[in-house]
Tab-separated table of C-alpha atoms in Angstrom:
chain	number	residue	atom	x	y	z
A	1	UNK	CA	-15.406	-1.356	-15.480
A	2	UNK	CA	-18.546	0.813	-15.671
A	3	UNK	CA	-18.669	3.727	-13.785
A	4	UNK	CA	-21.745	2.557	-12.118
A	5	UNK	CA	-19.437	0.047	-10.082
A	6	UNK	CA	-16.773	2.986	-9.050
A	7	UNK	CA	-17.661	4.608	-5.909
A	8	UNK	CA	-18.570	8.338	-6.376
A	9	UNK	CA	-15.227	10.243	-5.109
A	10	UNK	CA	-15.346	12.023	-1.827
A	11	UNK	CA	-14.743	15.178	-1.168
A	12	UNK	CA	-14.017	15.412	-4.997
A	13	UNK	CA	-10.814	13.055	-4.628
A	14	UNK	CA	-9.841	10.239	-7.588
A	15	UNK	CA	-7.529	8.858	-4.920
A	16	UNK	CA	-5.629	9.417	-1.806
A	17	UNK	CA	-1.914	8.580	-1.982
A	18	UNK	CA	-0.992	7.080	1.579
A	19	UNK	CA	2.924	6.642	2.486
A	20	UNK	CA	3.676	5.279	5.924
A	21	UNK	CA	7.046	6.958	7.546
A	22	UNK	CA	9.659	6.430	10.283
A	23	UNK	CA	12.702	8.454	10.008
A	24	UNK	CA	12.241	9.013	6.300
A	25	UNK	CA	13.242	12.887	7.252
A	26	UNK	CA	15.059	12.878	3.536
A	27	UNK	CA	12.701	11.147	1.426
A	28	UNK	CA	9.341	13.118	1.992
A	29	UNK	CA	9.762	16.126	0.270
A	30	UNK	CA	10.948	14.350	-3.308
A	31	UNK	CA	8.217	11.731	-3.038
A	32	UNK	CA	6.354	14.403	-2.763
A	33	UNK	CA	7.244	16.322	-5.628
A	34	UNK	CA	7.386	12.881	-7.955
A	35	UNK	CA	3.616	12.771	-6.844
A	36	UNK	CA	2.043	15.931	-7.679
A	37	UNK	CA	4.156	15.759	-11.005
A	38	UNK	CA	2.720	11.744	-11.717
A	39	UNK	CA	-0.568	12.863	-11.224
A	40	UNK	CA	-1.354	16.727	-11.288
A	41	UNK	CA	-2.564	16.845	-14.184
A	42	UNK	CA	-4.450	13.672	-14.102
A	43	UNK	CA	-6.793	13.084	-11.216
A	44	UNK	CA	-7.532	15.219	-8.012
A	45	UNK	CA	-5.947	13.764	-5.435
A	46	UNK	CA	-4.105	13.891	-1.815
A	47	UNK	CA	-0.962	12.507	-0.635
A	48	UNK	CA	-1.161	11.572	3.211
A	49	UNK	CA	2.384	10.895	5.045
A	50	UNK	CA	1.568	8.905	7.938
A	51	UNK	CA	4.203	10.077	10.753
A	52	UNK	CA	4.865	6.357	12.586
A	53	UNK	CA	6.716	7.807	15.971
A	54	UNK	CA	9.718	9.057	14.110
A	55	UNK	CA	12.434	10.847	15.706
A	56	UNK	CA	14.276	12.555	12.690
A	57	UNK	CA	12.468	15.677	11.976
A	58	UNK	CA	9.974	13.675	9.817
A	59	UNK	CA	7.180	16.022	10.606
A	60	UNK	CA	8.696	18.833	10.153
A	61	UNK	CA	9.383	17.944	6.554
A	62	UNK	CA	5.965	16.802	5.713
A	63	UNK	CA	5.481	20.340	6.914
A	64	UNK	CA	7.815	21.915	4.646
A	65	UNK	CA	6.586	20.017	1.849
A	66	UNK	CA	3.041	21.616	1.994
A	67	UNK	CA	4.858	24.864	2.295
A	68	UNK	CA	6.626	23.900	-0.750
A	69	UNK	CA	3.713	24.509	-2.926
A	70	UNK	CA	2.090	21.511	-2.435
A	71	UNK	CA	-0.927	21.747	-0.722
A	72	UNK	CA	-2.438	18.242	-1.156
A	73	UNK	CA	-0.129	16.841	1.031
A	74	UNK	CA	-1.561	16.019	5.215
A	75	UNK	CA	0.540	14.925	7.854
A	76	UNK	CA	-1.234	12.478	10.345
A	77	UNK	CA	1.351	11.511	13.446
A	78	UNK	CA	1.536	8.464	15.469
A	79	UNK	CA	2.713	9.313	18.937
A	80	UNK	CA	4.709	5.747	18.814
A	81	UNK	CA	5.741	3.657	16.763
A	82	UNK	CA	3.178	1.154	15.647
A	83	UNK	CA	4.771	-0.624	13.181
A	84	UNK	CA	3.569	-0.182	8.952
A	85	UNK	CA	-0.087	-2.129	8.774
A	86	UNK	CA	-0.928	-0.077	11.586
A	87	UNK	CA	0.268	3.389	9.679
A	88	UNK	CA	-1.038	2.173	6.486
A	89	UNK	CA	-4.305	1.759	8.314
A	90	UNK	CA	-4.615	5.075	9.954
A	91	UNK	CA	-3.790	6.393	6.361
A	92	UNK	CA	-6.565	4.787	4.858
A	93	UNK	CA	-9.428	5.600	7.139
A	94	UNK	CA	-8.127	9.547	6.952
A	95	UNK	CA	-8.368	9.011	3.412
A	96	UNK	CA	-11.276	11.139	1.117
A	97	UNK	CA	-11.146	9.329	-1.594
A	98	UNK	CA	-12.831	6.028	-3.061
A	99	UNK	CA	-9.569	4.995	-4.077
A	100	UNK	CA	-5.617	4.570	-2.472
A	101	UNK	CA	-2.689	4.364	-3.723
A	102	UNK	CA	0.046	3.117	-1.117
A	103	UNK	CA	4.044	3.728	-1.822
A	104	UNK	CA	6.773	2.652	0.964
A	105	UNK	CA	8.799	5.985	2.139
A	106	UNK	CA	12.459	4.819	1.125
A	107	UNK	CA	11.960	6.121	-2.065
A	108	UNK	CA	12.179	2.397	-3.874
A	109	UNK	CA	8.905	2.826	-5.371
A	110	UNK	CA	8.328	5.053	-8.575
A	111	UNK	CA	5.351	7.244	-8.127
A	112	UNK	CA	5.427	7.660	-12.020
A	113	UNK	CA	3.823	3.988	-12.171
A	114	UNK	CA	0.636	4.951	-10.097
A	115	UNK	CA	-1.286	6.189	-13.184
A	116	UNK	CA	-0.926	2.801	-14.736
A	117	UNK	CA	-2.099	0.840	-11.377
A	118	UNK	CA	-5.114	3.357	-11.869
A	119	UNK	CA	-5.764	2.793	-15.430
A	120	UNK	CA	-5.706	-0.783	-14.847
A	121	UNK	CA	-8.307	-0.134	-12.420
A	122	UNK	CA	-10.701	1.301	-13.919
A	123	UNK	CA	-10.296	-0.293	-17.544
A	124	UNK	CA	-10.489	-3.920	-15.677
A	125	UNK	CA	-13.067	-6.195	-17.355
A	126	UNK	CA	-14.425	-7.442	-14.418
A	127	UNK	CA	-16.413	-5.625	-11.350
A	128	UNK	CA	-14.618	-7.256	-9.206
A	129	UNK	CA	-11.381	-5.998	-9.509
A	130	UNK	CA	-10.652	-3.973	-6.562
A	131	UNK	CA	-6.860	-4.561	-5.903
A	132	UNK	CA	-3.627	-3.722	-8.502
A	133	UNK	CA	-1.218	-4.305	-6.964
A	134	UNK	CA	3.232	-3.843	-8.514
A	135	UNK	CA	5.133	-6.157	-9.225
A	136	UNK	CA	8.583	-5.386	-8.888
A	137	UNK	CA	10.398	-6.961	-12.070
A	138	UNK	CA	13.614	-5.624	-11.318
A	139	UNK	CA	14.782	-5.397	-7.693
A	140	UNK	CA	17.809	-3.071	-7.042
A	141	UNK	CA	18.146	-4.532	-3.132
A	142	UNK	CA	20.790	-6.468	-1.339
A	143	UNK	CA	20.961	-9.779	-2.079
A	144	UNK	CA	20.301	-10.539	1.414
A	145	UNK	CA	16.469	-8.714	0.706
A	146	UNK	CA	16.310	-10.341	-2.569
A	147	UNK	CA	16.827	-13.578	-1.009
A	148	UNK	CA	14.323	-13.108	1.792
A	149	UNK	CA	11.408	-11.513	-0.302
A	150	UNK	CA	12.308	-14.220	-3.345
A	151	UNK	CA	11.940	-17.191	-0.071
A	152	UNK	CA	8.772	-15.627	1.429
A	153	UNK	CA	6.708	-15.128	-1.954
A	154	UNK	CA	7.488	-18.756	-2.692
A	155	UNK	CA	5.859	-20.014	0.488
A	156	UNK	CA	3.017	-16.971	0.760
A	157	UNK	CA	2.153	-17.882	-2.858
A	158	UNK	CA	2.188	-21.387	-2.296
A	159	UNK	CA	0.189	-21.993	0.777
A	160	UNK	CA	-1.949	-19.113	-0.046
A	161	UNK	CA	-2.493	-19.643	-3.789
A	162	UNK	CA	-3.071	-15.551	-3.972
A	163	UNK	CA	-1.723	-15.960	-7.844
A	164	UNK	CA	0.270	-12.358	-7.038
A	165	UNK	CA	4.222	-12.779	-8.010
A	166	UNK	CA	4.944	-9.624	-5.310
A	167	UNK	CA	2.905	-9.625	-2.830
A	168	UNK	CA	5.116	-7.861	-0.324
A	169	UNK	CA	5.066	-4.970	-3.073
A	170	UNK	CA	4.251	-1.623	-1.404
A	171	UNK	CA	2.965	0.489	-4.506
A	172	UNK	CA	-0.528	-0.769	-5.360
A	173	UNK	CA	-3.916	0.681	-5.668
A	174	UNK	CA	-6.929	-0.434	-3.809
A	175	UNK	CA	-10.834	0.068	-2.785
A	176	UNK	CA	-10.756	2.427	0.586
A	177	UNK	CA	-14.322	0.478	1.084
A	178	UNK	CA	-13.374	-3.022	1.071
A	179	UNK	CA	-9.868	-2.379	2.952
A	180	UNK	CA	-11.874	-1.007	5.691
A	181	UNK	CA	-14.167	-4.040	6.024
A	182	UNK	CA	-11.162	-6.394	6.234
A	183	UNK	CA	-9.512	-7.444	9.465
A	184	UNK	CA	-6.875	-6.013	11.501
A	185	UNK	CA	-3.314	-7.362	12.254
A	186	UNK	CA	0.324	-6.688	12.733
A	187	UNK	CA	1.983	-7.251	8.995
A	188	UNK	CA	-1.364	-7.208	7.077
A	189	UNK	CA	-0.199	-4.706	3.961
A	190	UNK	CA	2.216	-8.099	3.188
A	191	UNK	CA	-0.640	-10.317	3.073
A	192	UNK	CA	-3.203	-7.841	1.120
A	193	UNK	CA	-4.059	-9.804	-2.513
A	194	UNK	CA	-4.929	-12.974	-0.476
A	195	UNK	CA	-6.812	-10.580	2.110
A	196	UNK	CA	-8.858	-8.893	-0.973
A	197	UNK	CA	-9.756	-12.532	-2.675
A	198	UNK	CA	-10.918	-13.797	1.073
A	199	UNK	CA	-13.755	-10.716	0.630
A	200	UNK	CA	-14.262	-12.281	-3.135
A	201	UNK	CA	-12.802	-9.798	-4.959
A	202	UNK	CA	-10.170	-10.074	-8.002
A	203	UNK	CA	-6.757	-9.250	-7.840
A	204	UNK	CA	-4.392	-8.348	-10.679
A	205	UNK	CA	-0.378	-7.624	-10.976
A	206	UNK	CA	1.129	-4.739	-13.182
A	207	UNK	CA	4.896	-4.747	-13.544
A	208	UNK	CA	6.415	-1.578	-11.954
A	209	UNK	CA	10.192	0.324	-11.565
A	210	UNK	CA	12.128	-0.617	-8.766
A	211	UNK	CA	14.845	1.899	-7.652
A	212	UNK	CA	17.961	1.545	-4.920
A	213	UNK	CA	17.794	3.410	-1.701
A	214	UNK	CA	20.000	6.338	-2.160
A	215	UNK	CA	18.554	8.374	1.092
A	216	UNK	CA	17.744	7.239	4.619
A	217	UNK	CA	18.482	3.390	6.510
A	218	UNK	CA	16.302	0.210	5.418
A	219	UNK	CA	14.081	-1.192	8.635
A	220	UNK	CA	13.676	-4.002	7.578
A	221	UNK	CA	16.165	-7.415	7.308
A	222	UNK	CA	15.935	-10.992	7.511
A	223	UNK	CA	14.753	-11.508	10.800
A	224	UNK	CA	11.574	-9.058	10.658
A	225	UNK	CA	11.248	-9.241	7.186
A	226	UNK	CA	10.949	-13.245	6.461
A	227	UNK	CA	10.607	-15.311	9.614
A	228	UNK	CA	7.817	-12.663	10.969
A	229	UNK	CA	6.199	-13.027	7.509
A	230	UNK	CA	6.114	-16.916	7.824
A	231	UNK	CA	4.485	-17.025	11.175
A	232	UNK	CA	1.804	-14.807	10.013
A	233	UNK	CA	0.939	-16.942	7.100
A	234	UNK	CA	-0.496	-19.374	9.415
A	235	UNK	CA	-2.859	-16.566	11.185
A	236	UNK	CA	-3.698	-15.669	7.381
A	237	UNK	CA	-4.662	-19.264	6.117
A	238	UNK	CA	-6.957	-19.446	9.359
A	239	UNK	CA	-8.788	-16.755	8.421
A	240	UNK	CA	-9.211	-17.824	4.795
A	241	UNK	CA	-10.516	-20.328	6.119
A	242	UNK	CA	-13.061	-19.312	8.756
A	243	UNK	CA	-14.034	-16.633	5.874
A	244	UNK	CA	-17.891	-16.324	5.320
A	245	UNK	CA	-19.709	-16.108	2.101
A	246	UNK	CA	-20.108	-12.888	0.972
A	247	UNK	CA	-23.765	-12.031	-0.158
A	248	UNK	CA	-25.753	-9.012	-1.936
A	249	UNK	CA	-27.879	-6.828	1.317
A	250	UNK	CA	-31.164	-4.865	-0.261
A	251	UNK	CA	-33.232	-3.035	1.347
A	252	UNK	CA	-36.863	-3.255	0.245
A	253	UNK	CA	-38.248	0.401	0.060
């Protein structure tokens, strides 16, 4: 990819790591640390922890992080809970950067593999690659989540032909620009490659680490993990349907 085709970075950001949280009071300050040491030395960047209504002290360890020597890291609160597509959301527009990177706050995803998502990025052939997104080769969940993510990229993939293995992935790296000119629902971050190739943009899949919760109490199960994820599906081939073409605006000076 040319650098013509790269948005110029705001604020003099590469990209804004954004990690939605709700009662994640142990896991902030060592994602925190794992990414200032992935990408320090690498790009200028900020990590934003999205506070979704927690009630564990959250907060106050976002707060502790900056005071840790880290001060990249911004806390943005939700008064309630709002659910994740609505935190990742709020991340994003806070953003300063061209480009996010998005990790789930368990601590499942490795902030070691953003640097490859972003190298992927901006070595992609094509212009039109604005979404890489992980793909999660080896899973170190319950079987019960295994099952239930293994059943709902099976249908998601095959109703919504998104060609992405993982879609329900949360470590992947996007354009802040098009994300903001997508709709808005409940459950959108699961439905994000077939969102990006409604707005005609390419998506690709880079395998990344999976690791076991070892801090902190999943959110998620079968109920509000698969059956919610099926009924959006239909609200997501509608719009790929109703989608309009997408065509080149000039201005004649």
């Amino acid at each position: 990819m040319n650098s013509s085709s790269i948005p110029a970075p705001a604020h003099g950001l590469d990209v804004s790591v954004v990690i939605p949280v709700c009662n994640e009071r142990e896991n902030v300050l060592p994602l925190a640390r794992e990414i200032h040491a992935a990408l320090g030395e690498r790009y200028r960047f900020e990590t934003i922890f999205v506070d979704d209504g927690s009630t564990d002290g959250t907060a106050e360890a976002v707060r502790a992080a900056r005071r840790d020597g880290l001060p990249e890291v911004r806390l943005i609160r939700h008064s309630v809970r709002a659910g994740q597509s609505a935190a990742v959301a709020t991340g994003v527009r806070e953003a300063r950067a061209p480009w996010i990177a998005t990790l789930d706050g368990d601590g499942q995803n490795d902030p070691a593999d953003i640097p490859n998502l972003l190298v992927a990025v901006h070595t992609a052939a094509s212009p039109r690659l604005r979404l890489v997104m992980g793909n999660r080769t080896t899973r170190r969940d319950t079987w019960l989540r295994r099952l239930s993510s293994r059943v709902a990229n099976g249908v998601r993939g095959g109703m919504l032909r998104d060609g992405t293995p993982d879609a329900g992935c949360g470590i992947k790296v996007f354009d802040r620009a098009v994300f903001m000119d997508m709709p808005r629902f409940d459950h959108m971050h699961r439905f994000m490659p077939a969102l990006f190739r409604r707005e005609g943009y390419e998506v690709v899949s880079v395998p990344v680490h999976h690791r076991e919760r070892t801090r902190g109490t999943s959110k998620y199960g079968l109920h509000n993990r698969l059956w919610v994820g099926i009924v959006d599906l239909f609200g997501v081939m509608w719009l790929m349907r109703r989608a309009s073409p997408r065509v080149c605006v000039e201005e004649d000076a």
